[in-house]
PDB file of C-alpha atoms in Angstrom:
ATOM      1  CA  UNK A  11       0.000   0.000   0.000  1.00  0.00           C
ATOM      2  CA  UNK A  12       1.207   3.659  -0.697  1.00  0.00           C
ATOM      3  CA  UNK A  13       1.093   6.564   1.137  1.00  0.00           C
ATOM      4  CA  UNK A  14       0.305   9.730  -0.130  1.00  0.00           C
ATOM      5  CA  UNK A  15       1.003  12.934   1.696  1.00  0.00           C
ATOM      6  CA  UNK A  16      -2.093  14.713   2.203  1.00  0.00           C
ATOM      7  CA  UNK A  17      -2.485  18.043  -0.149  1.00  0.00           C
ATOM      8  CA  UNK A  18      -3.594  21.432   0.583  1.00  0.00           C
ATOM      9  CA  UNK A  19      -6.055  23.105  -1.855  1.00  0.00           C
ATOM     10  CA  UNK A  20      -6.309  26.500  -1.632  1.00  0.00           C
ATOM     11  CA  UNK A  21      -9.463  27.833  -4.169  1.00  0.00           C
ATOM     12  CA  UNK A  22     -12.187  29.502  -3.709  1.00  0.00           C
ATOM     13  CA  UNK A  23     -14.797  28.102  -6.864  1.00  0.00           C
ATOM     14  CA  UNK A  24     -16.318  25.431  -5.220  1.00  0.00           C
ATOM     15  CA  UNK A  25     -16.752  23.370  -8.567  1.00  0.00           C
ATOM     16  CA  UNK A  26     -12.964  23.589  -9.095  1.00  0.00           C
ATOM     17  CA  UNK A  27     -12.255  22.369  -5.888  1.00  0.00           C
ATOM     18  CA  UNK A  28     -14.452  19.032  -6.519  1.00  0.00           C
ATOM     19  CA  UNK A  29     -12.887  18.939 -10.420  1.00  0.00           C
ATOM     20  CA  UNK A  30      -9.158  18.872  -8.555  1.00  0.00           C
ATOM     21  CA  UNK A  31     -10.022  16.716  -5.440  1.00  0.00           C
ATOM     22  CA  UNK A  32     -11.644  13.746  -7.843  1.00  0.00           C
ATOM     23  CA  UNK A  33      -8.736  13.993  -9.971  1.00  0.00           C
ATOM     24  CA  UNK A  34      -6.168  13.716  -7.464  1.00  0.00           C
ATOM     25  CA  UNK A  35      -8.293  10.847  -5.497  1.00  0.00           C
ATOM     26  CA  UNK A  36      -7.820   8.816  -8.383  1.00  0.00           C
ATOM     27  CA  UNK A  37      -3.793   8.920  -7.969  1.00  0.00           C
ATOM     28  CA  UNK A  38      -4.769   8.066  -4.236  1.00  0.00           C
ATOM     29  CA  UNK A  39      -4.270  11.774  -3.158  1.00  0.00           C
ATOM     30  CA  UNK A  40      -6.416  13.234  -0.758  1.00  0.00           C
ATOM     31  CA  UNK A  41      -7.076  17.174  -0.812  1.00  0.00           C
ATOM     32  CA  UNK A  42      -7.951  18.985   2.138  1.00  0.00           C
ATOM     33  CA  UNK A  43     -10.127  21.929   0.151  1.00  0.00           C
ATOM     34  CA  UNK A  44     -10.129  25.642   1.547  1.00  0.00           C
ATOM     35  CA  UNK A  45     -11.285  28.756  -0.158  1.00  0.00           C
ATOM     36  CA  UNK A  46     -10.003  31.782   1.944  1.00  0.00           C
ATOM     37  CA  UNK A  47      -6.356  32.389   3.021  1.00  0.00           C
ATOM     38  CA  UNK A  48      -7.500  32.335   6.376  1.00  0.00           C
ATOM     39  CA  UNK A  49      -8.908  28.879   6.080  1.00  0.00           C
ATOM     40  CA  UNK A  50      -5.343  28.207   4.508  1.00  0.00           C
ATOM     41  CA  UNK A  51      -3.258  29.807   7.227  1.00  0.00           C
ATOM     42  CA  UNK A  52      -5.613  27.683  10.137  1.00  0.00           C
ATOM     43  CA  UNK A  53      -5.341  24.886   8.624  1.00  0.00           C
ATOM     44  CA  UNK A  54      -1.338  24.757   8.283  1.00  0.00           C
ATOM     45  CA  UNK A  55      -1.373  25.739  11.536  1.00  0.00           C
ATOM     46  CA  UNK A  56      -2.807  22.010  12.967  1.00  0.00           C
ATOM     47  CA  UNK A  57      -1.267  20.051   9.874  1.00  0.00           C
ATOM     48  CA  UNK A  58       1.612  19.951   7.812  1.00  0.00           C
ATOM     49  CA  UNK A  59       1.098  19.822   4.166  1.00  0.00           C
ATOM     50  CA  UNK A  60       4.114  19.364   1.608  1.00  0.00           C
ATOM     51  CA  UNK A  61       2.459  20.062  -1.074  1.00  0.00           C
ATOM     52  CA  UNK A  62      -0.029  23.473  -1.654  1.00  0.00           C
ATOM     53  CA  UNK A  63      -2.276  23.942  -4.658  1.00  0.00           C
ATOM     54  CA  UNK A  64      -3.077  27.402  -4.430  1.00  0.00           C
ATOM     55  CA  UNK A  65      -5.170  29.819  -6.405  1.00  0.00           C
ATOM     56  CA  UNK A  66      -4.043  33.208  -6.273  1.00  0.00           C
ATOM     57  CA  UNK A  67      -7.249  35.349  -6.652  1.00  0.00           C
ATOM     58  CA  UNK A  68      -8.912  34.378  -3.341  1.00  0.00           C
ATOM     59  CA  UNK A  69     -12.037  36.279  -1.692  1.00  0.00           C
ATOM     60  CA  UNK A  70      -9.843  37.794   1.364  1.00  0.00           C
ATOM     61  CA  UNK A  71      -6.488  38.726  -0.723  1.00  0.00           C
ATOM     62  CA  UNK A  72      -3.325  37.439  -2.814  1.00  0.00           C
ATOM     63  CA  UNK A  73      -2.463  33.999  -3.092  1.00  0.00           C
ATOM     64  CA  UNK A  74       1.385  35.413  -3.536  1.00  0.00           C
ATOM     65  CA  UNK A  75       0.944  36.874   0.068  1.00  0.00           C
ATOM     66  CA  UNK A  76       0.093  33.187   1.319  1.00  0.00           C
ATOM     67  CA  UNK A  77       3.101  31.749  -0.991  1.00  0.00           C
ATOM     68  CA  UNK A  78       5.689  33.737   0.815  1.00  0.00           C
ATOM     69  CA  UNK A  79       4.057  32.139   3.912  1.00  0.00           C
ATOM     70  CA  UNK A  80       4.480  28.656   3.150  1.00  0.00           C
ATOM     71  CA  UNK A  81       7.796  28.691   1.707  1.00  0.00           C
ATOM     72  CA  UNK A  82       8.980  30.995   4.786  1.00  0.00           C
ATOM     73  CA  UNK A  83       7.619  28.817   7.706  1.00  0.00           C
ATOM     74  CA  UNK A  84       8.564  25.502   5.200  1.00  0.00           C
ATOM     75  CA  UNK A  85      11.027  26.138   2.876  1.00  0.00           C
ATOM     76  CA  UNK A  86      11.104  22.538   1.088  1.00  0.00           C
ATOM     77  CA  UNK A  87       7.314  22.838   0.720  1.00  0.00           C
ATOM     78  CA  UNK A  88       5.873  22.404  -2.803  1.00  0.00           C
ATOM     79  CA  UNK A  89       3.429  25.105  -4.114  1.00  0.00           C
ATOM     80  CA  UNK A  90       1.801  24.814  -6.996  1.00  0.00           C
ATOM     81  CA  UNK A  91       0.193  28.049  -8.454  1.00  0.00           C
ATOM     82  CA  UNK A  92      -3.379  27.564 -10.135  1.00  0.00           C
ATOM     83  CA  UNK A  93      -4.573  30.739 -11.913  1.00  0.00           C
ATOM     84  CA  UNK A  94      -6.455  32.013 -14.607  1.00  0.00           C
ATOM     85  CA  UNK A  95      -5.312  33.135 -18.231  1.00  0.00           C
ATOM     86  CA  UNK A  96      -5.800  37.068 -16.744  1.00  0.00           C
ATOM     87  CA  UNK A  97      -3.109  36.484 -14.110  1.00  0.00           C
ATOM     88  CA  UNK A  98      -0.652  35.049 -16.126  1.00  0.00           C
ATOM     89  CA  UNK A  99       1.853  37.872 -14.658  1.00  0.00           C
ATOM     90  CA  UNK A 100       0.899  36.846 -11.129  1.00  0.00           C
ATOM     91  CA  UNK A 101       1.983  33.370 -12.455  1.00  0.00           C
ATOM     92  CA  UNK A 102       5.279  34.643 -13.292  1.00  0.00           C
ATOM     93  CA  UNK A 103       5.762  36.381 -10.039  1.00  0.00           C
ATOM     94  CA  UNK A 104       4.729  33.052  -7.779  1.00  0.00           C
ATOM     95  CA  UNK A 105       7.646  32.029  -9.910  1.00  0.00           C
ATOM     96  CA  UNK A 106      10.059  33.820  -9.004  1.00  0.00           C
ATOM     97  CA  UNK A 107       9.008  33.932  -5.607  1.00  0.00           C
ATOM     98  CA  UNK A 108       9.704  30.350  -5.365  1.00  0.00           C
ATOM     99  CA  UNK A 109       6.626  28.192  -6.490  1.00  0.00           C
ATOM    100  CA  UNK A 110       7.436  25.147  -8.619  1.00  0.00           C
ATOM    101  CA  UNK A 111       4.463  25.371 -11.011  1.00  0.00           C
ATOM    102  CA  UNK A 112       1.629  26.810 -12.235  1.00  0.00           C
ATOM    103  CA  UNK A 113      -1.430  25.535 -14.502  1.00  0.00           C
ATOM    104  CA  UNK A 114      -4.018  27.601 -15.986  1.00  0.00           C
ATOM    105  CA  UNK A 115      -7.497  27.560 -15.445  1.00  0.00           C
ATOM    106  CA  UNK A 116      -9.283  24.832 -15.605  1.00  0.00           C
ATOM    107  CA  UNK A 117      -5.936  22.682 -16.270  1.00  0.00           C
ATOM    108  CA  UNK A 118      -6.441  19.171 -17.435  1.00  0.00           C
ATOM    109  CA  UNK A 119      -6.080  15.971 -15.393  1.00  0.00           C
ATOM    110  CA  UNK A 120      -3.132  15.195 -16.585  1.00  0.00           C
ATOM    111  CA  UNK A 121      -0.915  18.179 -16.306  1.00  0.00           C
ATOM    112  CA  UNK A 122      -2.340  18.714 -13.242  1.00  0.00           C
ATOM    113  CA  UNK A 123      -1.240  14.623 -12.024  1.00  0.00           C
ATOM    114  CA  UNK A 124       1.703  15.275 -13.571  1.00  0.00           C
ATOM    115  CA  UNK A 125       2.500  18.452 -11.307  1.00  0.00           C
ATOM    116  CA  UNK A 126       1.577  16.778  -8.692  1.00  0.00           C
ATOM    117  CA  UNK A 127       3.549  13.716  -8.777  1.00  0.00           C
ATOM    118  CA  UNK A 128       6.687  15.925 -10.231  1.00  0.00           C
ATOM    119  CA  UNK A 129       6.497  17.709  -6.919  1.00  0.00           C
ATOM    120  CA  UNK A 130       6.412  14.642  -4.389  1.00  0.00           C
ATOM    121  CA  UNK A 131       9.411  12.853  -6.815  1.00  0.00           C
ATOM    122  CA  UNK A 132      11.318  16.666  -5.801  1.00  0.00           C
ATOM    123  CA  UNK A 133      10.160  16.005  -1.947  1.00  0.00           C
ATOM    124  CA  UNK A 134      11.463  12.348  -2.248  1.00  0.00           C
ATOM    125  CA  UNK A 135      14.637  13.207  -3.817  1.00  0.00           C
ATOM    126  CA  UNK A 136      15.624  16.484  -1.017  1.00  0.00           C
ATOM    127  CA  UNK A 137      14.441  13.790   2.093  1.00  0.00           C
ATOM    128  CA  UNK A 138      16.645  11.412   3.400  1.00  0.00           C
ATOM    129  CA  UNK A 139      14.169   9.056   5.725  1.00  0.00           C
ATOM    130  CA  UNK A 140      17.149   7.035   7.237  1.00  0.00           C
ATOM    131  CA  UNK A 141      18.808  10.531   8.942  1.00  0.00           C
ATOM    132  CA  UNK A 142      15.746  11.786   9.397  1.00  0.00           C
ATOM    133  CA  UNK A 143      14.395   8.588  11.450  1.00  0.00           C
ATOM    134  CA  UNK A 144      17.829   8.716  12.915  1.00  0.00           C
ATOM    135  CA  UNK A 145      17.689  12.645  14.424  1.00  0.00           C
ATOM    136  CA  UNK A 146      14.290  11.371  15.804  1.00  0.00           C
ATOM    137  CA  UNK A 147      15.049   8.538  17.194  1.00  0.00           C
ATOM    138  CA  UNK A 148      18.200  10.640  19.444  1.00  0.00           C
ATOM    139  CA  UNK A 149      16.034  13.182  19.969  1.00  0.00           C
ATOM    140  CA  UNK A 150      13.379  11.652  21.324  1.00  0.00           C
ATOM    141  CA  UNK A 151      15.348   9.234  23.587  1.00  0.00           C
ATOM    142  CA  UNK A 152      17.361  12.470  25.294  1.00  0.00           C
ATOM    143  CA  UNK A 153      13.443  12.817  27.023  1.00  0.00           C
ATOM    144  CA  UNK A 154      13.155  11.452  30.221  1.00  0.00           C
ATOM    145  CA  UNK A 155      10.031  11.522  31.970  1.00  0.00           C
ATOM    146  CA  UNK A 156       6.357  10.330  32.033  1.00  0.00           C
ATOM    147  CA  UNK A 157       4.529  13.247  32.653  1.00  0.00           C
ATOM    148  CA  UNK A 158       1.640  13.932  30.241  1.00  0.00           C
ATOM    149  CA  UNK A 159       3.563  16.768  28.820  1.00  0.00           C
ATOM    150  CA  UNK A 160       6.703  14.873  27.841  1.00  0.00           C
ATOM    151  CA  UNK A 161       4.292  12.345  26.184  1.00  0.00           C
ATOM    152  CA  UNK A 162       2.392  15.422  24.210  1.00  0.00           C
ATOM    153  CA  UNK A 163       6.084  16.280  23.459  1.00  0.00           C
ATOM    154  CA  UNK A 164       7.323  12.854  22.642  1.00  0.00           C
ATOM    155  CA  UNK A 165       3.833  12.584  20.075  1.00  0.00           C
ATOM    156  CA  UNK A 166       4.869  15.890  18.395  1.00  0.00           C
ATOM    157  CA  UNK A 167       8.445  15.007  17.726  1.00  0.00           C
ATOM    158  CA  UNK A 168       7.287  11.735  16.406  1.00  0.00           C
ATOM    159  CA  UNK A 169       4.816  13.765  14.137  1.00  0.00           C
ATOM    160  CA  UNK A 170       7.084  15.875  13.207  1.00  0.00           C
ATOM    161  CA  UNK A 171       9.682  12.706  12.002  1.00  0.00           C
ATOM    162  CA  UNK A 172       8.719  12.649   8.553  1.00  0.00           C
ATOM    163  CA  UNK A 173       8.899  16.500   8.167  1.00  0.00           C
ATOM    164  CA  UNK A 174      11.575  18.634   6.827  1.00  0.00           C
ATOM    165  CA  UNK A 175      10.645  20.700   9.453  1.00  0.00           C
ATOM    166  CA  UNK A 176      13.090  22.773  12.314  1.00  0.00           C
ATOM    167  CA  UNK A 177      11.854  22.701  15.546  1.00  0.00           C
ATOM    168  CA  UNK A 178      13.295  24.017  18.789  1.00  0.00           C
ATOM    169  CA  UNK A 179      12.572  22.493  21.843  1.00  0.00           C
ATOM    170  CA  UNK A 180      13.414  24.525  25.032  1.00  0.00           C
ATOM    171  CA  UNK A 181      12.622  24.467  28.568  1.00  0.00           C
ATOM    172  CA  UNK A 182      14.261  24.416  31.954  1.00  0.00           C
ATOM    173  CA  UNK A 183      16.395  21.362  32.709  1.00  0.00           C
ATOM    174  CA  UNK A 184      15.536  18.707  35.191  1.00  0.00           C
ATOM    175  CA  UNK A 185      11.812  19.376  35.626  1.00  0.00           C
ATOM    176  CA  UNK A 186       9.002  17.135  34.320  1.00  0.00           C
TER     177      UNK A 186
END
């Protein structure tokens, strides 16, 4: 069985959202489906997602200002501009500012399966899953204690294993 990382869809046309979630469901994808940066932002901030589709005309501002977001707070993240013909320039500037593609409105399934899996082959290629298992595996074992907050933190760090992620972990020595 393969597993898929789950992807973020960022649009705001409902009937695109159900177009681009049954096409990626095929490929055994799942899209979590949002249409307002805000939605976006709160749902990054409970769930990682290495791979964003994301429209850039959205009902509460620029997709570009919620591209600088991802890629700042998750700079090996995959984003993947969608946008229509009249944005083309926005397109371009996503670009540059460090998205991986873009498709235009309403793309096909194919290019956009073919984004799609070009992006996770890029994640595959930039993670190492034996170091990263390994960094987890010391860091986790330097916890002692049993207290319910050790175990939250133990959970999180084993979350956060599979992630590309930087994390800091402070606190005062010797207290559980």
């Amino acid at each position: 069985m393969r597993t898929r990382p789950n992807i973020l869809l960022v649009e705001d046309t409902l009937t695109m959202q159900v177009l681009y979630a049954s096409i990626l469901a095929v490929k055994d994808f799942t899209a979590i489906c949002v249409d307002t940066l805000a939605q976006a932002r709160a749902t990054m901030s409970v769930q990682y997602f290495p791979i964003v589709l994301l429209d850039l005309s959205l009902p509460d501002g620029d997709g570009l200002d919620l591209l600088d977001e991802i890629l700042r707070n998750n700079p090996q993240a995959k984003v993947i501009v969608i946008t229509a013909n009249g944005s083309m320039n926005k397109a371009i500037e996503a670009m540059r500012r460090g998205a991986c593609d873009f498709l235009v409105k309403p793309c096909n399934a194919k290019k956009l399966i073919g984004s799609v899996e070009l992006a996770l082959s890029d994640l595959k290629e930039a993670s190492d899953p034996a170091l990263t298992a390994a960094v987890c595996e010391a860091a986790s074992g330097n916890f002692i204690g049993y207290s319910a907050t050790v175990q939250l933190l133990r959970e999180n760090i084993d979350a956060l294993g599979p992630t590309n992620v930087s994390v800091l972990v402070y606190g005062e020595g010797g207290v559980d």
